[in-house]
GROMACS .gro file of C-alpha atoms in nm:
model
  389
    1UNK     CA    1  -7.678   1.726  10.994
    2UNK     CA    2  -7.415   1.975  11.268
    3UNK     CA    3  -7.079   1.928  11.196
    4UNK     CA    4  -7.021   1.868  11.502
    5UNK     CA    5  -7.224   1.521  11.476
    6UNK     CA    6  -6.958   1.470  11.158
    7UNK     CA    7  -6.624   1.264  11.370
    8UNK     CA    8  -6.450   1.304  11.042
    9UNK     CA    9  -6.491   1.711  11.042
   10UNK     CA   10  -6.184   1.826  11.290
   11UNK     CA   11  -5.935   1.571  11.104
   12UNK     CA   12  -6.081   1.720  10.787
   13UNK     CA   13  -6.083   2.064  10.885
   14UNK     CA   14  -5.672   2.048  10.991
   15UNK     CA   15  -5.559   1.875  10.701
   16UNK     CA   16  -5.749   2.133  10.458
   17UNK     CA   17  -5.558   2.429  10.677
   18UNK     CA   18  -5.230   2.239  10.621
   19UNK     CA   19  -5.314   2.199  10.255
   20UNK     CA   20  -5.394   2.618  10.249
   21UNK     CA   21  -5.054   2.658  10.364
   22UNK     CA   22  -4.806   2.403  10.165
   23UNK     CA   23  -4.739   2.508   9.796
   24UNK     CA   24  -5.011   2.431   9.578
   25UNK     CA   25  -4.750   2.316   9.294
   26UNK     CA   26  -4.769   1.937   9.433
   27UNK     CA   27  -5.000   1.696   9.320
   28UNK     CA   28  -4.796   1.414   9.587
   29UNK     CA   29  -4.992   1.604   9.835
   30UNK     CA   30  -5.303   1.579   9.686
   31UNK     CA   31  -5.318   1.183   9.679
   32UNK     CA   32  -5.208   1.189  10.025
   33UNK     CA   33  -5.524   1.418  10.080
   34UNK     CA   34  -5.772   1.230   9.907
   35UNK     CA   35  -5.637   0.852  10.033
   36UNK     CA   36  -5.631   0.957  10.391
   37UNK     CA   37  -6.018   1.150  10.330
   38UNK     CA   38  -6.109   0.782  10.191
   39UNK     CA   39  -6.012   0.605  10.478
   40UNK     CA   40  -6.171   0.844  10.708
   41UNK     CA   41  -6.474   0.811  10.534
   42UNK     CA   42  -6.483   0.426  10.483
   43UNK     CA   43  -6.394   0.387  10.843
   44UNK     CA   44  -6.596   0.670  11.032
   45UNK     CA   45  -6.940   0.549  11.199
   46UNK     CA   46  -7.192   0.444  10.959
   47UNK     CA   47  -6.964   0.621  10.672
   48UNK     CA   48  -7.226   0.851  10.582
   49UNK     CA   49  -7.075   1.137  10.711
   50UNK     CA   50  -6.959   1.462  10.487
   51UNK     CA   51  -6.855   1.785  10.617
   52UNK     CA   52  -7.133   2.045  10.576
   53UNK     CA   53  -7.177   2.254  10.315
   54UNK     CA   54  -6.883   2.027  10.072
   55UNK     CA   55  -6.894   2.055   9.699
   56UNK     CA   56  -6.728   1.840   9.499
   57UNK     CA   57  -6.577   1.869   9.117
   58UNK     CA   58  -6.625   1.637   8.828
   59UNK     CA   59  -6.486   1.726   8.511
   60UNK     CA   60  -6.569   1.588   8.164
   61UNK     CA   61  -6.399   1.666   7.842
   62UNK     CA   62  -6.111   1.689   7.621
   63UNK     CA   63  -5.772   1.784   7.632
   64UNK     CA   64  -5.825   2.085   7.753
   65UNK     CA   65  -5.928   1.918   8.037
   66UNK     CA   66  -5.728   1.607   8.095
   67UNK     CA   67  -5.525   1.576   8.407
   68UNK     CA   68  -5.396   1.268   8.295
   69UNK     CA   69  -5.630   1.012   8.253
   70UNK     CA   70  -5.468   0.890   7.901
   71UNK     CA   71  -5.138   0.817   8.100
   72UNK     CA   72  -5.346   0.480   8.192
   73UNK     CA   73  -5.518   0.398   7.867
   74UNK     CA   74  -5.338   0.221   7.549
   75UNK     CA   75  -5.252   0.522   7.277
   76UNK     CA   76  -4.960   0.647   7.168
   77UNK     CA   77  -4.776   0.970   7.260
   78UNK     CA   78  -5.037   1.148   6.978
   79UNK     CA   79  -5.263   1.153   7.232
   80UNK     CA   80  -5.042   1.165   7.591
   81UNK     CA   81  -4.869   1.436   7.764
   82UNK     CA   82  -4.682   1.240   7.996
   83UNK     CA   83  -4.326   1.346   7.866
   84UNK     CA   84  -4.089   1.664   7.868
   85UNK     CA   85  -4.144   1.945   7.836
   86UNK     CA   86  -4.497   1.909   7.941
   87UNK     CA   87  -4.541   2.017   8.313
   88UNK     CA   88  -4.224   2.230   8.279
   89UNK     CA   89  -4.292   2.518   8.509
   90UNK     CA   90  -4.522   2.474   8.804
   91UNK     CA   91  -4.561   2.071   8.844
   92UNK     CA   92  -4.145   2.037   8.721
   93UNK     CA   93  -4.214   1.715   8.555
   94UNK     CA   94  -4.472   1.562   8.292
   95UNK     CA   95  -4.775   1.453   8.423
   96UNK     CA   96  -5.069   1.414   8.128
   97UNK     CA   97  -5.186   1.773   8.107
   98UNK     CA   98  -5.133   1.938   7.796
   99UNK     CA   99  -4.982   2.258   7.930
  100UNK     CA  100  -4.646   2.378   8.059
  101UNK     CA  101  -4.832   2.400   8.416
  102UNK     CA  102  -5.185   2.378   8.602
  103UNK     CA  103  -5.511   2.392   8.351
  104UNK     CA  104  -5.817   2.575   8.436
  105UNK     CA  105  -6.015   2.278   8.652
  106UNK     CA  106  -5.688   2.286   8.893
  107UNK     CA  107  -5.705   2.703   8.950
  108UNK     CA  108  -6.132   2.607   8.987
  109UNK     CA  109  -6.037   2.316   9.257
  110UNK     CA  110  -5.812   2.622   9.404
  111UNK     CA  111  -6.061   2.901   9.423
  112UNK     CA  112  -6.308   2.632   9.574
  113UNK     CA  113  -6.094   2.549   9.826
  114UNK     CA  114  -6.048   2.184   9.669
  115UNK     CA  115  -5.718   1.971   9.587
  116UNK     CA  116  -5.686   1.936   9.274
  117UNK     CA  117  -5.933   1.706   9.110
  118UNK     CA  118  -5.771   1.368   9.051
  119UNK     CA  119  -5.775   1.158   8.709
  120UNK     CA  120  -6.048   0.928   8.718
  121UNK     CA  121  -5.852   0.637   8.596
  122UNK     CA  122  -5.562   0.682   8.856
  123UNK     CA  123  -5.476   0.346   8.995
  124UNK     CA  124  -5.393   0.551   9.326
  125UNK     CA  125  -5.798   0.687   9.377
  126UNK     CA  126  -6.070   0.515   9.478
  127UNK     CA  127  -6.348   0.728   9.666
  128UNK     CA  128  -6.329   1.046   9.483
  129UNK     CA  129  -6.530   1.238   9.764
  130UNK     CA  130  -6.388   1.584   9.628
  131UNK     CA  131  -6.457   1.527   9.290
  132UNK     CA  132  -6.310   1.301   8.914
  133UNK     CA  133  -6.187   1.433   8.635
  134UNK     CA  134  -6.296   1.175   8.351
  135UNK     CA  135  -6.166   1.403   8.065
  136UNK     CA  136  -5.977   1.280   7.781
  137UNK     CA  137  -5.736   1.426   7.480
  138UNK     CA  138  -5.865   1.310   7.189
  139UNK     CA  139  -6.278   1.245   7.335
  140UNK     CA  140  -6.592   1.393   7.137
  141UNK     CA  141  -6.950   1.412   7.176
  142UNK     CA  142  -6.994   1.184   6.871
  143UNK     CA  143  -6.716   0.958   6.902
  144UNK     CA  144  -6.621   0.914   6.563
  145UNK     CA  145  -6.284   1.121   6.602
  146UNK     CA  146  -5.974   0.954   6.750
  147UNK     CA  147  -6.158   0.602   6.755
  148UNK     CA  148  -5.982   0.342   6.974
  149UNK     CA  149  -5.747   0.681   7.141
  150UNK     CA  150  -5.974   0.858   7.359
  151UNK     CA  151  -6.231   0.845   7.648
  152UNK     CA  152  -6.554   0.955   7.430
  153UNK     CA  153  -6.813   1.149   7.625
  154UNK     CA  154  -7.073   0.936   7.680
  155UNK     CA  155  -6.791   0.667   7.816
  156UNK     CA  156  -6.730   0.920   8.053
  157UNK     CA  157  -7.092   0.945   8.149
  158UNK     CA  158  -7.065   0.548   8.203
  159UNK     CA  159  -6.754   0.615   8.403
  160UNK     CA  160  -6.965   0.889   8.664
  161UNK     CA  161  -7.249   0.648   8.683
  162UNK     CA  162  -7.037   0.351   8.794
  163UNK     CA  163  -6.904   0.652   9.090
  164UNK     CA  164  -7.227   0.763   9.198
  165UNK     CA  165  -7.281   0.358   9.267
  166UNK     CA  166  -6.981   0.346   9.475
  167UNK     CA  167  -7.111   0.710   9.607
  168UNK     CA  168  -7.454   0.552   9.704
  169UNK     CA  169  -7.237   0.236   9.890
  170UNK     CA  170  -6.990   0.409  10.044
  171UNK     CA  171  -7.211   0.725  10.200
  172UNK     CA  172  -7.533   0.571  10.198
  173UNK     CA  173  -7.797   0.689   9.966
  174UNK     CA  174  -7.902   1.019  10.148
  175UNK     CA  175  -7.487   1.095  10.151
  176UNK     CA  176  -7.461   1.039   9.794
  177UNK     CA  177  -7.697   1.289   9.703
  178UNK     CA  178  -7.635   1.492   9.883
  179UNK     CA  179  -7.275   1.507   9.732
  180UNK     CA  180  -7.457   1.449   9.351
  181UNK     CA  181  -7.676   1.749   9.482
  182UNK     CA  182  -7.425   1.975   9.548
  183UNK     CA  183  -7.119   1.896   9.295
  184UNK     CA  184  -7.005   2.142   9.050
  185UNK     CA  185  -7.057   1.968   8.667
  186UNK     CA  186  -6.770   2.121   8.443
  187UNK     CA  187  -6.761   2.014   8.073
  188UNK     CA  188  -6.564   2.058   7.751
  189UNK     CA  189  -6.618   1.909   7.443
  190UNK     CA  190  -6.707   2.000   7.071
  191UNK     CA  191  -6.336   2.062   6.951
  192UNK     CA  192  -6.283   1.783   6.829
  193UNK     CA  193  -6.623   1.718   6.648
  194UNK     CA  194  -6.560   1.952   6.370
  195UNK     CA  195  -6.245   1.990   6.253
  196UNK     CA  196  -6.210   1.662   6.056
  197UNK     CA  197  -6.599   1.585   6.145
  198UNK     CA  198  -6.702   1.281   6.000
  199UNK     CA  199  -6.928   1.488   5.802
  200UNK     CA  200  -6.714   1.400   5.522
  201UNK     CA  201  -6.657   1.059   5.574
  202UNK     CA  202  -7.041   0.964   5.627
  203UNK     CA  203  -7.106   0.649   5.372
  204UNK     CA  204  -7.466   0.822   5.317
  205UNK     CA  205  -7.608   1.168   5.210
  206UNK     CA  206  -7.391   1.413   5.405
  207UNK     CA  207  -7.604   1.594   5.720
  208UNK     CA  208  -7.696   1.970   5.696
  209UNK     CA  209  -7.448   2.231   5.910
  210UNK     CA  210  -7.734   2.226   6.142
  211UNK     CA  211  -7.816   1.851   6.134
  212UNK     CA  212  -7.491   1.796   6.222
  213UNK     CA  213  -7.482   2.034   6.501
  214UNK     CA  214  -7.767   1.889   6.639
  215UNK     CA  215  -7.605   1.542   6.647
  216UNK     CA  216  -7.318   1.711   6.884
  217UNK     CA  217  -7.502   1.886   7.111
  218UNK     CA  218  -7.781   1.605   7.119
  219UNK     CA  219  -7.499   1.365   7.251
  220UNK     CA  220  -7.373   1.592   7.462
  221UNK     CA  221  -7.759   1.675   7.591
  222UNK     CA  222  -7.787   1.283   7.675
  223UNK     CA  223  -7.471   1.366   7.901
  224UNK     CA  224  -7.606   1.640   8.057
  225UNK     CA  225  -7.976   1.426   8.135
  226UNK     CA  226  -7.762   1.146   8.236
  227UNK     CA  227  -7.609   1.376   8.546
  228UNK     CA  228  -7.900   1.516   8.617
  229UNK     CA  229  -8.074   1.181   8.644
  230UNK     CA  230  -7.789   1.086   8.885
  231UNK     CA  231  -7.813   1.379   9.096
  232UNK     CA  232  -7.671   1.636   8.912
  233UNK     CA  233  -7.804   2.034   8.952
  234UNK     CA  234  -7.528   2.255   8.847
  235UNK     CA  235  -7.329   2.258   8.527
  236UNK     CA  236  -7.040   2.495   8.380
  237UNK     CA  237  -6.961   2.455   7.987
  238UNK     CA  238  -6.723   2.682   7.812
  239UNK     CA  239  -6.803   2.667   7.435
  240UNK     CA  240  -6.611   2.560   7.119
  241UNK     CA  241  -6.269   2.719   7.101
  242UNK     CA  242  -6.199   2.976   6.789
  243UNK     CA  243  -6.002   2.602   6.628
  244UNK     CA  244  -5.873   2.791   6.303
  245UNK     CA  245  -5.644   3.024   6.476
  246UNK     CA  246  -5.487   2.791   6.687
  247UNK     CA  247  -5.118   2.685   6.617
  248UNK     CA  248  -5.192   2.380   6.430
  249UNK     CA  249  -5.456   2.549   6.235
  250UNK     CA  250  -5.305   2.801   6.067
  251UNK     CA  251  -4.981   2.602   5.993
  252UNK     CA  252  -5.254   2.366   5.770
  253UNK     CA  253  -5.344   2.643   5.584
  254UNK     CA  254  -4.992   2.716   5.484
  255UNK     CA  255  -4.957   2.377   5.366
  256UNK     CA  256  -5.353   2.398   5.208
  257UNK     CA  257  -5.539   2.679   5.155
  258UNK     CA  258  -5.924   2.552   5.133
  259UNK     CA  259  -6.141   2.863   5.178
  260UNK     CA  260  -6.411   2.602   5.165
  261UNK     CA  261  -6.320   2.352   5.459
  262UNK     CA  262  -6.293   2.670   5.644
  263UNK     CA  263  -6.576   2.881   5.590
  264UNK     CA  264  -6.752   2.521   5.687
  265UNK     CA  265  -6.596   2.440   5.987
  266UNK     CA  266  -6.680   2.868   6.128
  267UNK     CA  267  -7.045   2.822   6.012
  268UNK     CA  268  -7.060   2.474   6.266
  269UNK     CA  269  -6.916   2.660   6.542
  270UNK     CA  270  -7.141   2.952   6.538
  271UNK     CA  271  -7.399   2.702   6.493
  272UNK     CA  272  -7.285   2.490   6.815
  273UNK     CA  273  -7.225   2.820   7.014
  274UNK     CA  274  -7.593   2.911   6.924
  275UNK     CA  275  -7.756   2.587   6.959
  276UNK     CA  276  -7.587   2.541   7.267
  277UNK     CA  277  -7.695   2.837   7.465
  278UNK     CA  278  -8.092   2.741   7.346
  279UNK     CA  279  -8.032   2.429   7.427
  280UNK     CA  280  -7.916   2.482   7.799
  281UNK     CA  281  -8.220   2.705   7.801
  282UNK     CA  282  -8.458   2.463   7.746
  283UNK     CA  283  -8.325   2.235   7.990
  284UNK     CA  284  -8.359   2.508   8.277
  285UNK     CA  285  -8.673   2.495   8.146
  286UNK     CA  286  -8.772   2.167   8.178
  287UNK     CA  287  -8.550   2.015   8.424
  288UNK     CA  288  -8.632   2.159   8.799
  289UNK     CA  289  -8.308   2.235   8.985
  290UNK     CA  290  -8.103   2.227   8.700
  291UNK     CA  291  -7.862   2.556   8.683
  292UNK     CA  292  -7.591   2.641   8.454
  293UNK     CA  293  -7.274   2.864   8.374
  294UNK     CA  294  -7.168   2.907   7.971
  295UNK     CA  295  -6.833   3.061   7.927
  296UNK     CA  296  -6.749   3.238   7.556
  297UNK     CA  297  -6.425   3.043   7.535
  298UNK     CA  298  -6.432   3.170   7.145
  299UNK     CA  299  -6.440   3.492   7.236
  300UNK     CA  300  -6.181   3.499   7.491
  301UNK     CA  301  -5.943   3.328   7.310
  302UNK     CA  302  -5.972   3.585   7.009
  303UNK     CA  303  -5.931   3.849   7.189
  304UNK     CA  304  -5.547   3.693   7.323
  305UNK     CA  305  -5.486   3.601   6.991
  306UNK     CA  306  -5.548   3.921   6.846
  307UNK     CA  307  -5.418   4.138   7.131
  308UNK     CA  308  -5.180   3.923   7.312
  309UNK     CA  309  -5.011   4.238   7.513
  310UNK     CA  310  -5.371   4.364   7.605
  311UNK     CA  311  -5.340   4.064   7.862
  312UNK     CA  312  -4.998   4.015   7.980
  313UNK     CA  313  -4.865   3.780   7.671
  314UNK     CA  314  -4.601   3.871   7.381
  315UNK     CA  315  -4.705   3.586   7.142
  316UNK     CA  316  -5.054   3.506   7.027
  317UNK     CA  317  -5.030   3.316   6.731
  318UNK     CA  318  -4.685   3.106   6.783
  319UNK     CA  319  -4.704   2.847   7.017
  320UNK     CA  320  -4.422   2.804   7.273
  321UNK     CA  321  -4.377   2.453   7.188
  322UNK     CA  322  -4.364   2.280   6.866
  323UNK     CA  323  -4.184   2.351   6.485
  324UNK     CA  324  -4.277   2.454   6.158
  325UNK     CA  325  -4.479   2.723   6.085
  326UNK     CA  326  -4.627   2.943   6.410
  327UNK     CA  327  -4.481   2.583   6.536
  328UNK     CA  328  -4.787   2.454   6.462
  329UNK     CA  329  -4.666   2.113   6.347
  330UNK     CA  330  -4.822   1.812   6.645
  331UNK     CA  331  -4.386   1.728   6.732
  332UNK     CA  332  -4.380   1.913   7.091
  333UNK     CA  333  -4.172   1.658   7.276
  334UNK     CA  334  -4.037   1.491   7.035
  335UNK     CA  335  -4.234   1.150   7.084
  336UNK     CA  336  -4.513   1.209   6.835
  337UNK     CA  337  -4.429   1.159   6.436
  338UNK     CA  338  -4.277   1.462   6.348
  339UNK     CA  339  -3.991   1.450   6.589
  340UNK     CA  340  -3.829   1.812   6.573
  341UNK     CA  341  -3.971   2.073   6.803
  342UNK     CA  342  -3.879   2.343   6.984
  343UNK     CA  343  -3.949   2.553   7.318
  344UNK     CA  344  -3.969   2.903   7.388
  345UNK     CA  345  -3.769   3.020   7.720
  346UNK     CA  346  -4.057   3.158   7.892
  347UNK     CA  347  -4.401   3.002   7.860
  348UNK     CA  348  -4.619   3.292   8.024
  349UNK     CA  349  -4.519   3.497   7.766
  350UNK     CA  350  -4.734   3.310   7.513
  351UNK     CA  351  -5.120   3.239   7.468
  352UNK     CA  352  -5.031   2.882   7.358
  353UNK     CA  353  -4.817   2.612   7.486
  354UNK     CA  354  -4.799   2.395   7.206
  355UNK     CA  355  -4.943   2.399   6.890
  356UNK     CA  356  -5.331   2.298   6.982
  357UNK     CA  357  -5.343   2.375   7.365
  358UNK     CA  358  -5.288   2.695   7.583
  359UNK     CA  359  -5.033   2.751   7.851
  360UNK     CA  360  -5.097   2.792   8.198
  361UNK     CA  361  -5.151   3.174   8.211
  362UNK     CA  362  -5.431   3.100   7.974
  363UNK     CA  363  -5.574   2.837   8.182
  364UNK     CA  364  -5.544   3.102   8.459
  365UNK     CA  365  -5.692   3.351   8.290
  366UNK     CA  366  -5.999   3.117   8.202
  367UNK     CA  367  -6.040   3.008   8.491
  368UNK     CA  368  -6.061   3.316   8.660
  369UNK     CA  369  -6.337   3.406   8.373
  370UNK     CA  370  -6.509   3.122   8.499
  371UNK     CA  371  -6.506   3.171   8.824
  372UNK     CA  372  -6.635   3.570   8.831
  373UNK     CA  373  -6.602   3.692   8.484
  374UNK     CA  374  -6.818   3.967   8.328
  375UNK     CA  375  -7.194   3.855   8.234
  376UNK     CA  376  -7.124   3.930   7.871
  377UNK     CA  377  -6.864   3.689   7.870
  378UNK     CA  378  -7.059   3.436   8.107
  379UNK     CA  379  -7.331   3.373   8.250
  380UNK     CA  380  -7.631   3.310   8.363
  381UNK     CA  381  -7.453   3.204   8.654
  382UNK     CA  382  -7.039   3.216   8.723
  383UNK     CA  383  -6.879   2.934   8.927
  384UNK     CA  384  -6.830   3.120   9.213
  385UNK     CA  385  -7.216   3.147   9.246
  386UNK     CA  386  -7.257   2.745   9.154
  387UNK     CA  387  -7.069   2.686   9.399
  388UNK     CA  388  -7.245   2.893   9.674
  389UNK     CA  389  -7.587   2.745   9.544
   0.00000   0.00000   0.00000
């Protein structure tokens, strides 16, 4: 297929250099984008047509993900970030992320020349040609954390295979995989499947470190098949976060000092960082197309921790919003359970916004790992080279 055989391609092609030129900091613009792509789609001839060479973003996760797609489920503000001073800097008002700003998957939509990648569940989005973020605070591989408050993973999956239908109706099957084909798969989860793991809190005999291990990354293989059965070629998985020195870590280990839970829950993230990269091995292996970026998300948070002013940041350990101890206490806000909190004056200057997530310079600086990092850091493949594939 020419573009010039696509009617949609001129329209497309002016509104993306208008979007290139307005300030990036609006995310009005970017349902205006994607609603008036929609209807050009729907209502161009045969509505099969894509512009050449178009890759699209879906994003599964956790809250390091979310763009907001808790705002429209029923939790409570434990699991939201639709409220001040979330979204205090760039966006100026609260809108689900849990950051002061953008997170990493809106800087990737940037750098690939996308808007930014809309909340699945947003009553306002319907075609999702560019891309969906399904992620959710609170969502595991397992699904036996935050039960009845989060979007697990494989719900997600459920979610992308009711799309690709749509995909399939809307473009016509050769459309829709081509899109499937080409999309960019970006994924992270595993936080919240071991801090608090039901390891603990199985009825049975408890499962080894690497029994339970291979429980996580076995659900979170059934995800990855589950794309890749749908279309699916290229994925992009940062690992498990270094969860004992964030905020809300180390402010539990004021208040309880168990060596033991500890020493447990680093022994299942080296596991899951290990098993992991094997994993994803394998499947290169044995699935033909299938191509993959893994980002050392563990590492690179140490090192900001450890050596905040090595990359632009003053605090490391401290969030910038919450109280108690290295405000680590959940209470940024003020609409969670613990309703004190405080905020710093200058987000950038910290690796952490609040007491579990990390500000927007972080996300920044991820992302930009991501994108074109170092191979030591990721690899085999960066985005930048997914995205060219």
């Amino acid at each position: 297929m020419q573009e010039t055989n696509c009617p949609i391609n001129d329209k497309l092609k002016q509104r993306e250099r208008q979007v290139n030129q307005i300030n990036m900091a609006s995310l009005r613009w970017n349902f205006w984008f994607l609603v008036l792509y929609a209807f050009l789609l729907t209502h161009s001839h045969g509505r099969r047509c894509l512009p050449e060479k178009h890759v699209a973003l879906f994003v599964f996760g956790d809250s390091l993900f979310d763009a907001g797609n808790n705002n429209y489920i029923n939790v409570t503000a434990e699991s939201k970030a639709n409220f001040e001073p979330y979204g205090m800097t760039t966006f100026k008002y609260p809108n689900g992320r849990f950051s002061d700003g953008r997170i990493a998957p809106d800087y990737i939509a940037e750098y690939a020349k996308l808007p930014y990648i809309a909340p699945y569940l947003h009553p306002g989005y319907h075609l999702f040609v560019n891309g969906a973020n399904f992620a959710s605070a609170g969502a595991s591989a397992l699904g036996e954390t935050h039960q009845g408050s989060a979007i697990h993973l494989k719900t997600q999956l459920g979610y992308f295979k009711n799309l690709a239908r749509l995909f399939r109706r809307k473009l016509g099957a050769a459309g829709a995989r081509k899109l499937l084909k080409r999309a960019v798969y970006l994924i992270s989860i595993g936080a919240n499947d071991y801090p608090g793991s039901s390891m603990s809190n199985s009825s049975g005999p408890s499962p080894s470190s690497q029994e339970y291990v291979d429980m996580v990354i076995g659900n979170l293989t059934f995800v990855l098949r589950g794309i890749y059965e749908q279309g699916g070629r290229k994925f992009a998985l940062p690992s498990v976060p270094p969860t004992l020195l964030l905020p809300i870590s180390r402010a539990r280990t004021v208040a309880n000092k168990d060596d033991k839970i500890r020493e447990k829950i680093a022994e299942l993230i080296k596991l899951h960082d290990k098993t992991l990269s094997r994993v994803l091995q394998e499947l290169e292996r044995q699935l033909r197309g299938f191509r993959y970026s893994k980002a050392t998300l563990f590492t690179f948070l140490s090192e900001r921790i450890n050596s905040p002013s090595k990359y632009g940041f003053k605090e490391g350990e401290i969030a910038c919003c919450g109280t108690g101890p290295y405000r680590g206490l959940w209470s940024c806000g003020g609409k969670r359970p613990v309703k004190e909190y405080e905020v710093c004056g200058n987000p950038r200057e910290y690796v952490f916004f609040d007491s579990a997530h990390p500000s927007e310079k972080t996300h920044q600086q991820l992302a930009e790992l991501m994108w074109s990092g170092p191979p030591n850091l990721i690899g085999p493949y960066n985005l930048k080279a997914l995205f060219e594939l």
